[in-house]
Amino acid sequence: MPKKSDEKLLLHMTKAVPVYTEPFKDLGEKWRDGFHINAVRTNAKLLKKIPDEIRYQSQVVGASTKIFKTVFNPDFISRKGLKTRDIINKHAINLGRSYEKYKNNLEKAYETVDGIPAKRFKEAVEHAKENYSRGVLARVLPFTGTKVESKSTACPY
């Protein structure tokens, strides 16, 4: 109901958002299958995009540091007395030293184990399947609707 406050008209609006409690039987499976089918190709694309430490430094470290700079207020000082510039420099230094860890984790995730390519990656996706389904049901479908219902909050007809 409209309220008048200091010569301004305030309108309060509520919208009903559907709650999805039943997971779709194949939601997580389809997500998992897509990752399983494309695991080897994903690794190949990662290796092509970031083949060496030089590319890692320019694409990952440079971009991350650039975005990281926007997070802090320029006048910020940490509890340890670090100024914004010092924090950003430490972040860049730590990222700059992380290529070996990145490379080793990538190799470990996508290596062939027991004759199965990218076995560890596929196992991680399998373990994440249920969380993915729950997340989509809680945070996506209430706002986008489903193909089954052909309804969404944007167009509930």
Coordinates of C-alpha atoms in Angstrom, one line a residue, residues 26-118:
D26 CA 18.5 -35.9 -14.6
L27 CA 19.7 -32.4 -13.7
G28 CA 22.9 -33.4 -12.0
E29 CA 23.5 -36.3 -14.3
K30 CA 23.3 -34.2 -17.4
W31 CA 25.7 -31.7 -15.8
R32 CA 28.1 -34.4 -14.9
D33 CA 27.9 -36.1 -18.2
G34 CA 28.8 -32.9 -20.0
F35 CA 31.9 -32.5 -17.9
H36 CA 32.9 -36.2 -18.3
I37 CA 32.5 -36.1 -22.1
N38 CA 34.5 -32.9 -22.4
A39 CA 37.2 -33.5 -19.8
V40 CA 40.0 -34.3 -22.2
R41 CA 39.0 -31.4 -24.5
T42 CA 38.8 -29.0 -21.5
N43 CA 42.4 -30.0 -20.5
A44 CA 43.6 -29.5 -24.1
K45 CA 42.0 -26.0 -24.2
L46 CA 43.5 -25.0 -20.9
L47 CA 47.0 -26.1 -22.0
K48 CA 46.5 -24.2 -25.3
K49 CA 45.3 -21.1 -23.6
I50 CA 48.0 -21.1 -20.9
P51 CA 50.9 -23.3 -22.2
D52 CA 53.7 -21.9 -20.2
E53 CA 54.7 -19.6 -17.3
I54 CA 55.0 -16.5 -19.4
R55 CA 51.4 -16.8 -20.6
Y56 CA 50.3 -17.6 -17.0
Q57 CA 52.0 -14.5 -15.8
S58 CA 50.3 -12.2 -18.4
Q59 CA 46.8 -13.7 -18.5
V60 CA 46.3 -14.9 -14.9
V61 CA 48.5 -12.9 -12.7
G62 CA 48.2 -9.6 -14.6
A63 CA 44.4 -9.8 -15.0
S64 CA 43.9 -11.0 -11.4
T65 CA 46.0 -8.2 -10.0
K66 CA 44.2 -5.6 -12.1
I67 CA 40.9 -6.7 -10.8
F68 CA 42.2 -7.1 -7.3
K69 CA 43.2 -3.4 -7.2
T70 CA 39.5 -2.4 -7.6
V71 CA 38.5 -4.3 -4.4
F72 CA 40.3 -2.0 -1.9
N73 CA 39.7 1.5 -0.8
P74 CA 43.0 3.4 -1.6
D75 CA 43.1 4.7 2.0
F76 CA 42.7 1.2 3.5
I77 CA 45.2 0.1 6.1
S78 CA 45.1 -3.5 7.4
R79 CA 45.4 -4.5 11.1
K80 CA 49.0 -5.4 10.4
G81 CA 49.6 -1.9 9.1
L82 CA 49.8 -2.8 5.4
K83 CA 48.6 -0.2 3.0
T84 CA 46.5 -1.0 -0.1
R85 CA 49.6 -0.8 -2.3
D86 CA 51.4 -3.3 -0.1
I87 CA 48.5 -5.7 -0.1
I88 CA 48.2 -5.6 -3.9
N89 CA 51.9 -6.1 -4.3
K90 CA 51.9 -9.2 -2.0
H91 CA 49.0 -10.6 -3.9
A92 CA 50.9 -10.2 -7.2
I93 CA 54.0 -11.8 -5.7
N94 CA 52.1 -14.7 -4.4
L95 CA 50.3 -15.3 -7.7
G96 CA 53.6 -14.9 -9.5
R97 CA 55.0 -17.8 -7.6
S98 CA 51.9 -20.0 -8.1
Y99 CA 52.6 -21.3 -11.6
E100 CA 54.2 -24.6 -10.5
K101 CA 51.3 -25.4 -8.2
Y102 CA 48.8 -24.5 -10.9
K103 CA 50.6 -26.7 -13.4
N104 CA 51.0 -29.6 -11.0
N105 CA 47.3 -29.5 -9.9
L106 CA 46.2 -29.4 -13.6
E107 CA 48.4 -32.4 -14.4
K108 CA 47.2 -34.3 -11.4
A109 CA 43.5 -33.6 -12.2
Y110 CA 43.7 -34.6 -15.8
E111 CA 46.2 -37.5 -15.7
T112 CA 45.1 -40.9 -16.8
V113 CA 44.7 -43.2 -13.8
D114 CA 43.8 -46.9 -14.2
G115 CA 43.3 -46.4 -17.9
I116 CA 40.7 -43.6 -17.4
P117 CA 41.7 -40.2 -18.8
A118 CA 41.1 -37.3 -16.3

